[in-house]
Structure formats: structure tokens, C-alpha cells
Amino acid sequence: MREGGNGDGHGGVSETLPSGVDQEFLSLERELTVLLRRARANQGEMAREVHPDLESAAYGLLVRLEECGRQRATELAGYIGVGKATMSRQLRALEQLGLVTREPDPADGRAWLVDLTEEGRVRVRRVREARRARYVSQLSHWDRGEVAELARLLHQLNQGIAR
């Protein structure tokens, strides 16, 4: 380690980098680690706001249903990035909580169609509106173009991760 500013806005001690390691990617890794840790904690809070017994992993599933409407369970599993067994367990729990319904797909009796119940829709929308209000407040000093650019870059990152 060497002392002095390192150009990343953090000042102080700077890392001695192994050959071939890019400082920008180290900074990116650090910031993504913090962001993802905070996001995971926030997702748990948002899930509990929808229903006290809701697992944090199920929140993204509910958001997807709220945005896209009724979908096959296999499509949801693929979008969220979980296996059939995990999806089945989550859907069973959500159904027991009265947040989703499952019905056989008329086009393929082996598949299930999943949709939000009215109660599920109301609860998810309430939490999402509160979350958006927090984002608006937290980013109120940002230029709209910066917010749009952040959204674009995060979308690009998500698309790359999904591949």
C-alpha cells in the first residue's frame, strides 16, 4: 500500500495493483459490492412491507408479475434466475399468503400460469410507490439526464449479467 490520493474520490491509502489489474474495475467492484449488499437488505425490507412472512427473494417475482401480468412459472424462474424447485416453493408460499394464484396453462397442461391476486397487486404497488418516492427524494439533486443515464447503464449491466 502507498499513501496519498488515489483519484477515486476516497483519498488516503491507495492500493498497489497487481500487474494487469485496472483501477477503474477495482473501484467498480467495490461500489457494486456496497450497492448489492444494501439492495439485498432493502429487498428484505420491501418484501416484509408487502407481507411480514414474505421471503426477500420473492419480492422480485411479485414486481415482475405486477409489471408484466400473468406468466408461466418457468418464465418467472428464468427471469429471476432460480430453478424449478425454488420457484415452486416460492409460488406455493405466495399462494398461501394470498398474493398470487396459479392455474394450469390451457396451452400446456404441464405448465402453470401465475398471476397476482388483487390483494397482491395492491400491496406490491403500495411498496413500489413508496420506494420510488424514496428514490426521487434521494436523487432530487441529480439532473434528470443523470438519472436516465444511470437507468440506462444499470439496464445494460443487467442485460450483460443475464447472458
JSON list of C-alpha atoms in Angstrom, two decimals:
[
{"chain": "A", "resi": 1, "resn": "MET", "atom": "CA", "xyz": [0.00, 0.00, 0.00]},
{"chain": "A", "resi": 2, "resn": "ARG", "atom": "CA", "xyz": [1.14, 3.51, -0.64]},
{"chain": "A", "resi": 3, "resn": "GLU", "atom": "CA", "xyz": [-0.11, 6.74, 0.89]},
{"chain": "A", "resi": 4, "resn": "GLY", "atom": "CA", "xyz": [-1.73, 9.58, -1.00]},
{"chain": "A", "resi": 5, "resn": "GLY", "atom": "CA", "xyz": [-4.77, 10.32, -3.10]},
{"chain": "A", "resi": 6, "resn": "ASN", "atom": "CA", "xyz": [-5.75, 7.62, -5.49]},
{"chain": "A", "resi": 7, "resn": "GLY", "atom": "CA", "xyz": [-8.01, 9.60, -7.80]},
{"chain": "A", "resi": 8, "resn": "ASP", "atom": "CA", "xyz": [-11.17, 7.70, -6.87]},
{"chain": "A", "resi": 9, "resn": "GLY", "atom": "CA", "xyz": [-12.57, 10.34, -4.57]},
{"chain": "A", "resi": 10, "resn": "HIS", "atom": "CA", "xyz": [-11.64, 8.40, -1.44]},
{"chain": "A", "resi": 11, "resn": "GLY", "atom": "CA", "xyz": [-8.14, 9.83, -0.91]},
{"chain": "A", "resi": 12, "resn": "GLY", "atom": "CA", "xyz": [-5.90, 8.31, 1.73]},
{"chain": "A", "resi": 13, "resn": "VAL", "atom": "CA", "xyz": [-4.39, 4.89, 1.17]},
{"chain": "A", "resi": 14, "resn": "SER", "atom": "CA", "xyz": [-4.17, 3.61, -2.37]},
{"chain": "A", "resi": 15, "resn": "GLU", "atom": "CA", "xyz": [-3.77, 0.00, -3.42]},
{"chain": "A", "resi": 16, "resn": "THR", "atom": "CA", "xyz": [-0.69, -1.34, -5.12]},
{"chain": "A", "resi": 17, "resn": "LEU", "atom": "CA", "xyz": [-2.23, -3.15, -8.03]},
{"chain": "A", "resi": 18, "resn": "PRO", "atom": "CA", "xyz": [-1.10, -6.48, -9.40]},
{"chain": "A", "resi": 19, "resn": "SER", "atom": "CA", "xyz": [0.03, -6.30, -12.99]},
{"chain": "A", "resi": 20, "resn": "GLY", "atom": "CA", "xyz": [-2.90, -6.12, -15.41]},
{"chain": "A", "resi": 21, "resn": "VAL", "atom": "CA", "xyz": [-5.48, -5.02, -12.81]},
{"chain": "A", "resi": 22, "resn": "ASP", "atom": "CA", "xyz": [-7.42, -1.94, -13.82]},
{"chain": "A", "resi": 23, "resn": "GLN", "atom": "CA", "xyz": [-8.14, 0.64, -11.06]},
{"chain": "A", "resi": 24, "resn": "GLU", "atom": "CA", "xyz": [-11.49, 1.51, -12.64]},
{"chain": "A", "resi": 25, "resn": "PHE", "atom": "CA", "xyz": [-12.66, -2.10, -12.38]},
{"chain": "A", "resi": 26, "resn": "LEU", "atom": "CA", "xyz": [-11.47, -2.34, -8.78]},
{"chain": "A", "resi": 27, "resn": "SER", "atom": "CA", "xyz": [-13.49, 0.80, -8.00]},
{"chain": "A", "resi": 28, "resn": "LEU", "atom": "CA", "xyz": [-16.48, -0.65, -9.85]},
{"chain": "A", "resi": 29, "resn": "GLU", "atom": "CA", "xyz": [-16.21, -3.92, -7.91]},
{"chain": "A", "resi": 30, "resn": "ARG", "atom": "CA", "xyz": [-16.07, -2.04, -4.59]},
{"chain": "A", "resi": 31, "resn": "GLU", "atom": "CA", "xyz": [-19.09, 0.14, -5.38]},
{"chain": "A", "resi": 32, "resn": "LEU", "atom": "CA", "xyz": [-21.13, -2.77, -6.75]},
{"chain": "A", "resi": 33, "resn": "THR", "atom": "CA", "xyz": [-20.37, -4.79, -3.62]},
{"chain": "A", "resi": 34, "resn": "VAL", "atom": "CA", "xyz": [-21.72, -1.99, -1.43]},
{"chain": "A", "resi": 35, "resn": "LEU", "atom": "CA", "xyz": [-24.72, -1.42, -3.71]},
{"chain": "A", "resi": 36, "resn": "LEU", "atom": "CA", "xyz": [-25.66, -5.10, -3.84]},
{"chain": "A", "resi": 37, "resn": "ARG", "atom": "CA", "xyz": [-25.31, -5.54, -0.08]},
{"chain": "A", "resi": 38, "resn": "ARG", "atom": "CA", "xyz": [-27.60, -2.55, 0.51]},
{"chain": "A", "resi": 39, "resn": "ALA", "atom": "CA", "xyz": [-30.01, -3.71, -2.21]},
{"chain": "A", "resi": 40, "resn": "ARG", "atom": "CA", "xyz": [-30.28, -7.15, -0.62]},
{"chain": "A", "resi": 41, "resn": "ALA", "atom": "CA", "xyz": [-31.11, -5.59, 2.75]},
{"chain": "A", "resi": 42, "resn": "ASN", "atom": "CA", "xyz": [-33.63, -3.21, 1.15]},
{"chain": "A", "resi": 43, "resn": "GLN", "atom": "CA", "xyz": [-35.26, -6.04, -0.76]},
{"chain": "A", "resi": 44, "resn": "GLY", "atom": "CA", "xyz": [-35.87, -7.84, 2.52]},
{"chain": "A", "resi": 45, "resn": "GLU", "atom": "CA", "xyz": [-37.44, -4.71, 3.99]},
{"chain": "A", "resi": 46, "resn": "MET", "atom": "CA", "xyz": [-39.66, -4.22, 0.94]},
{"chain": "A", "resi": 47, "resn": "ALA", "atom": "CA", "xyz": [-40.73, -7.86, 0.99]},
{"chain": "A", "resi": 48, "resn": "ARG", "atom": "CA", "xyz": [-41.74, -7.56, 4.65]},
{"chain": "A", "resi": 49, "resn": "GLU", "atom": "CA", "xyz": [-43.69, -4.40, 3.79]},
{"chain": "A", "resi": 50, "resn": "VAL", "atom": "CA", "xyz": [-45.70, -6.41, 1.25]},
{"chain": "A", "resi": 51, "resn": "HIS", "atom": "CA", "xyz": [-46.29, -9.17, 3.82]},
{"chain": "A", "resi": 52, "resn": "PRO", "atom": "CA", "xyz": [-44.47, -9.88, 7.12]},
{"chain": "A", "resi": 53, "resn": "ASP", "atom": "CA", "xyz": [-43.98, -13.56, 6.18]},
{"chain": "A", "resi": 54, "resn": "LEU", "atom": "CA", "xyz": [-42.65, -12.91, 2.67]},
{"chain": "A", "resi": 55, "resn": "GLU", "atom": "CA", "xyz": [-39.15, -14.07, 1.76]},
{"chain": "A", "resi": 56, "resn": "SER", "atom": "CA", "xyz": [-36.99, -11.32, 0.30]},
{"chain": "A", "resi": 57, "resn": "ALA", "atom": "CA", "xyz": [-36.26, -13.41, -2.81]},
{"chain": "A", "resi": 58, "resn": "ALA", "atom": "CA", "xyz": [-39.97, -13.47, -3.68]},
{"chain": "A", "resi": 59, "resn": "TYR", "atom": "CA", "xyz": [-40.20, -9.67, -3.92]},
{"chain": "A", "resi": 60, "resn": "GLY", "atom": "CA", "xyz": [-38.63, -9.56, -7.39]},
{"chain": "A", "resi": 61, "resn": "LEU", "atom": "CA", "xyz": [-41.08, -12.19, -8.55]},
{"chain": "A", "resi": 62, "resn": "LEU", "atom": "CA", "xyz": [-44.03, -10.08, -7.38]},
{"chain": "A", "resi": 63, "resn": "VAL", "atom": "CA", "xyz": [-42.61, -6.97, -9.08]},
{"chain": "A", "resi": 64, "resn": "ARG", "atom": "CA", "xyz": [-42.23, -8.91, -12.34]},
{"chain": "A", "resi": 65, "resn": "LEU", "atom": "CA", "xyz": [-45.85, -10.06, -12.16]},
{"chain": "A", "resi": 66, "resn": "GLU", "atom": "CA", "xyz": [-47.02, -6.53, -11.39]},
{"chain": "A", "resi": 67, "resn": "GLU", "atom": "CA", "xyz": [-45.15, -5.18, -14.42]},
{"chain": "A", "resi": 68, "resn": "CYS", "atom": "CA", "xyz": [-45.81, -7.94, -16.95]},
{"chain": "A", "resi": 69, "resn": "GLY", "atom": "CA", "xyz": [-49.01, -9.61, -15.80]},
{"chain": "A", "resi": 70, "resn": "ARG", "atom": "CA", "xyz": [-49.75, -13.32, -15.83]},
{"chain": "A", "resi": 71, "resn": "GLN", "atom": "CA", "xyz": [-46.80, -15.52, -16.80]},
{"chain": "A", "resi": 72, "resn": "ARG", "atom": "CA", "xyz": [-45.74, -19.13, -16.84]},
{"chain": "A", "resi": 73, "resn": "ALA", "atom": "CA", "xyz": [-43.89, -20.26, -13.74]},
{"chain": "A", "resi": 74, "resn": "THR", "atom": "CA", "xyz": [-40.96, -21.37, -15.94]},
{"chain": "A", "resi": 75, "resn": "GLU", "atom": "CA", "xyz": [-40.69, -17.86, -17.44]},
{"chain": "A", "resi": 76, "resn": "LEU", "atom": "CA", "xyz": [-40.59, -16.37, -13.95]},
{"chain": "A", "resi": 77, "resn": "ALA", "atom": "CA", "xyz": [-37.94, -18.86, -12.86]},
{"chain": "A", "resi": 78, "resn": "GLY", "atom": "CA", "xyz": [-35.81, -17.95, -15.86]},
{"chain": "A", "resi": 79, "resn": "TYR", "atom": "CA", "xyz": [-36.22, -14.22, -15.31]},
{"chain": "A", "resi": 80, "resn": "ILE", "atom": "CA", "xyz": [-35.40, -14.40, -11.60]},
{"chain": "A", "resi": 81, "resn": "GLY", "atom": "CA", "xyz": [-32.63, -16.94, -12.20]},
{"chain": "A", "resi": 82, "resn": "VAL", "atom": "CA", "xyz": [-33.81, -19.77, -9.97]},
{"chain": "A", "resi": 83, "resn": "GLY", "atom": "CA", "xyz": [-34.55, -23.44, -10.57]},
{"chain": "A", "resi": 84, "resn": "LYS", "atom": "CA", "xyz": [-37.96, -25.10, -10.84]},
{"chain": "A", "resi": 85, "resn": "ALA", "atom": "CA", "xyz": [-37.87, -26.40, -7.26]},
{"chain": "A", "resi": 86, "resn": "THR", "atom": "CA", "xyz": [-37.09, -22.97, -5.80]},
{"chain": "A", "resi": 87, "resn": "MET", "atom": "CA", "xyz": [-39.76, -21.34, -7.95]},
{"chain": "A", "resi": 88, "resn": "SER", "atom": "CA", "xyz": [-42.33, -23.95, -6.96]},
{"chain": "A", "resi": 89, "resn": "ARG", "atom": "CA", "xyz": [-41.58, -23.43, -3.26]},
{"chain": "A", "resi": 90, "resn": "GLN", "atom": "CA", "xyz": [-41.80, -19.64, -3.57]},
{"chain": "A", "resi": 91, "resn": "LEU", "atom": "CA", "xyz": [-45.03, -19.78, -5.55]},
{"chain": "A", "resi": 92, "resn": "ARG", "atom": "CA", "xyz": [-46.60, -22.16, -3.04]},
{"chain": "A", "resi": 93, "resn": "ALA", "atom": "CA", "xyz": [-45.71, -19.77, -0.21]},
{"chain": "A", "resi": 94, "resn": "LEU", "atom": "CA", "xyz": [-47.03, -16.74, -2.13]},
{"chain": "A", "resi": 95, "resn": "GLU", "atom": "CA", "xyz": [-50.24, -18.58, -2.91]},
{"chain": "A", "resi": 96, "resn": "GLN", "atom": "CA", "xyz": [-50.70, -19.47, 0.77]},
{"chain": "A", "resi": 97, "resn": "LEU", "atom": "CA", "xyz": [-50.23, -15.80, 1.66]},
{"chain": "A", "resi": 98, "resn": "GLY", "atom": "CA", "xyz": [-52.97, -14.88, -0.82]},
{"chain": "A", "resi": 99, "resn": "LEU", "atom": "CA", "xyz": [-50.64, -12.83, -3.05]},
{"chain": "A", "resi": 100, "resn": "VAL", "atom": "CA", "xyz": [-50.67, -14.96, -6.22]},
{"chain": "A", "resi": 101, "resn": "THR", "atom": "CA", "xyz": [-52.84, -17.51, -7.97]},
{"chain": "A", "resi": 102, "resn": "ARG", "atom": "CA", "xyz": [-51.68, -20.45, -10.04]},
{"chain": "A", "resi": 103, "resn": "GLU", "atom": "CA", "xyz": [-53.72, -22.22, -12.67]},
{"chain": "A", "resi": 104, "resn": "PRO", "atom": "CA", "xyz": [-52.89, -24.78, -15.34]},
{"chain": "A", "resi": 105, "resn": "ASP", "atom": "CA", "xyz": [-51.90, -23.27, -18.69]},
{"chain": "A", "resi": 106, "resn": "PRO", "atom": "CA", "xyz": [-54.64, -24.23, -21.20]},
{"chain": "A", "resi": 107, "resn": "ALA", "atom": "CA", "xyz": [-51.98, -24.35, -23.96]},
{"chain": "A", "resi": 108, "resn": "ASP", "atom": "CA", "xyz": [-49.83, -26.82, -21.96]},
{"chain": "A", "resi": 109, "resn": "GLY", "atom": "CA", "xyz": [-51.40, -28.69, -19.05]},
{"chain": "A", "resi": 110, "resn": "ARG", "atom": "CA", "xyz": [-47.95, -29.39, -17.57]},
{"chain": "A", "resi": 111, "resn": "ALA", "atom": "CA", "xyz": [-47.25, -25.66, -17.13]},
{"chain": "A", "resi": 112, "resn": "TRP", "atom": "CA", "xyz": [-48.67, -23.24, -14.58]},
{"chain": "A", "resi": 113, "resn": "LEU", "atom": "CA", "xyz": [-49.79, -19.66, -15.16]},
{"chain": "A", "resi": 114, "resn": "VAL", "atom": "CA", "xyz": [-49.11, -17.33, -12.25]},
{"chain": "A", "resi": 115, "resn": "ASP", "atom": "CA", "xyz": [-50.81, -14.00, -11.59]},
{"chain": "A", "resi": 116, "resn": "LEU", "atom": "CA", "xyz": [-51.12, -11.53, -8.75]},
{"chain": "A", "resi": 117, "resn": "THR", "atom": "CA", "xyz": [-54.30, -11.53, -6.72]},
{"chain": "A", "resi": 118, "resn": "GLU", "atom": "CA", "xyz": [-55.95, -8.16, -6.24]},
{"chain": "A", "resi": 119, "resn": "GLU", "atom": "CA", "xyz": [-54.53, -8.12, -2.69]},
{"chain": "A", "resi": 120, "resn": "GLY", "atom": "CA", "xyz": [-51.07, -8.90, -4.04]},
{"chain": "A", "resi": 121, "resn": "ARG", "atom": "CA", "xyz": [-51.36, -6.16, -6.67]},
{"chain": "A", "resi": 122, "resn": "VAL", "atom": "CA", "xyz": [-52.43, -3.55, -4.10]},
{"chain": "A", "resi": 123, "resn": "ARG", "atom": "CA", "xyz": [-49.64, -4.47, -1.67]},
{"chain": "A", "resi": 124, "resn": "VAL", "atom": "CA", "xyz": [-46.89, -4.53, -4.32]},
{"chain": "A", "resi": 125, "resn": "ARG", "atom": "CA", "xyz": [-47.98, -1.20, -5.82]},
{"chain": "A", "resi": 126, "resn": "ARG", "atom": "CA", "xyz": [-48.04, 0.44, -2.38]},
{"chain": "A", "resi": 127, "resn": "VAL", "atom": "CA", "xyz": [-44.47, -0.69, -1.63]},
{"chain": "A", "resi": 128, "resn": "ARG", "atom": "CA", "xyz": [-43.19, 0.23, -5.10]},
{"chain": "A", "resi": 129, "resn": "GLU", "atom": "CA", "xyz": [-44.73, 3.72, -4.90]},
{"chain": "A", "resi": 130, "resn": "ALA", "atom": "CA", "xyz": [-43.09, 4.28, -1.51]},
{"chain": "A", "resi": 131, "resn": "ARG", "atom": "CA", "xyz": [-39.76, 3.04, -2.89]},
{"chain": "A", "resi": 132, "resn": "ARG", "atom": "CA", "xyz": [-39.98, 5.34, -5.93]},
{"chain": "A", "resi": 133, "resn": "ALA", "atom": "CA", "xyz": [-40.75, 8.27, -3.65]},
{"chain": "A", "resi": 134, "resn": "ARG", "atom": "CA", "xyz": [-37.57, 7.45, -1.69]},
{"chain": "A", "resi": 135, "resn": "TYR", "atom": "CA", "xyz": [-35.54, 7.34, -4.92]},
{"chain": "A", "resi": 136, "resn": "VAL", "atom": "CA", "xyz": [-36.97, 10.67, -6.05]},
{"chain": "A", "resi": 137, "resn": "SER", "atom": "CA", "xyz": [-36.04, 12.18, -2.70]},
{"chain": "A", "resi": 138, "resn": "GLN", "atom": "CA", "xyz": [-32.55, 10.63, -2.61]},
{"chain": "A", "resi": 139, "resn": "LEU", "atom": "CA", "xyz": [-31.77, 11.69, -6.20]},
{"chain": "A", "resi": 140, "resn": "SER", "atom": "CA", "xyz": [-33.54, 15.07, -6.16]},
{"chain": "A", "resi": 141, "resn": "HIS", "atom": "CA", "xyz": [-30.21, 16.88, -6.54]},
{"chain": "A", "resi": 142, "resn": "TRP", "atom": "CA", "xyz": [-29.36, 14.87, -9.67]},
{"chain": "A", "resi": 143, "resn": "ASP", "atom": "CA", "xyz": [-30.05, 16.17, -13.15]},
{"chain": "A", "resi": 144, "resn": "ARG", "atom": "CA", "xyz": [-32.81, 14.18, -14.93]},
{"chain": "A", "resi": 145, "resn": "GLY", "atom": "CA", "xyz": [-30.29, 13.26, -17.61]},
{"chain": "A", "resi": 146, "resn": "GLU", "atom": "CA", "xyz": [-28.03, 11.71, -14.97]},
{"chain": "A", "resi": 147, "resn": "VAL", "atom": "CA", "xyz": [-30.94, 9.66, -13.61]},
{"chain": "A", "resi": 148, "resn": "ALA", "atom": "CA", "xyz": [-31.77, 8.49, -17.14]},
{"chain": "A", "resi": 149, "resn": "GLU", "atom": "CA", "xyz": [-28.12, 7.64, -17.79]},
{"chain": "A", "resi": 150, "resn": "LEU", "atom": "CA", "xyz": [-27.90, 5.66, -14.54]},
{"chain": "A", "resi": 151, "resn": "ALA", "atom": "CA", "xyz": [-31.04, 3.72, -15.51]},
{"chain": "A", "resi": 152, "resn": "ARG", "atom": "CA", "xyz": [-29.61, 3.06, -18.98]},
{"chain": "A", "resi": 153, "resn": "LEU", "atom": "CA", "xyz": [-26.28, 1.83, -17.60]},
{"chain": "A", "resi": 154, "resn": "LEU", "atom": "CA", "xyz": [-27.93, -0.39, -14.99]},
{"chain": "A", "resi": 155, "resn": "HIS", "atom": "CA", "xyz": [-30.16, -1.87, -17.71]},
{"chain": "A", "resi": 156, "resn": "GLN", "atom": "CA", "xyz": [-27.08, -2.53, -19.83]},
{"chain": "A", "resi": 157, "resn": "LEU", "atom": "CA", "xyz": [-25.37, -4.19, -16.85]},
{"chain": "A", "resi": 158, "resn": "ASN", "atom": "CA", "xyz": [-28.43, -6.34, -16.12]},
{"chain": "A", "resi": 159, "resn": "GLN", "atom": "CA", "xyz": [-28.65, -7.41, -19.77]},
{"chain": "A", "resi": 160, "resn": "GLY", "atom": "CA", "xyz": [-25.00, -8.43, -19.71]},
{"chain": "A", "resi": 161, "resn": "ILE", "atom": "CA", "xyz": [-25.41, -10.40, -16.50]},
{"chain": "A", "resi": 162, "resn": "ALA", "atom": "CA", "xyz": [-28.47, -12.21, -17.89]},
{"chain": "A", "resi": 163, "resn": "ARG", "atom": "CA", "xyz": [-26.47, -13.58, -20.85]}
]
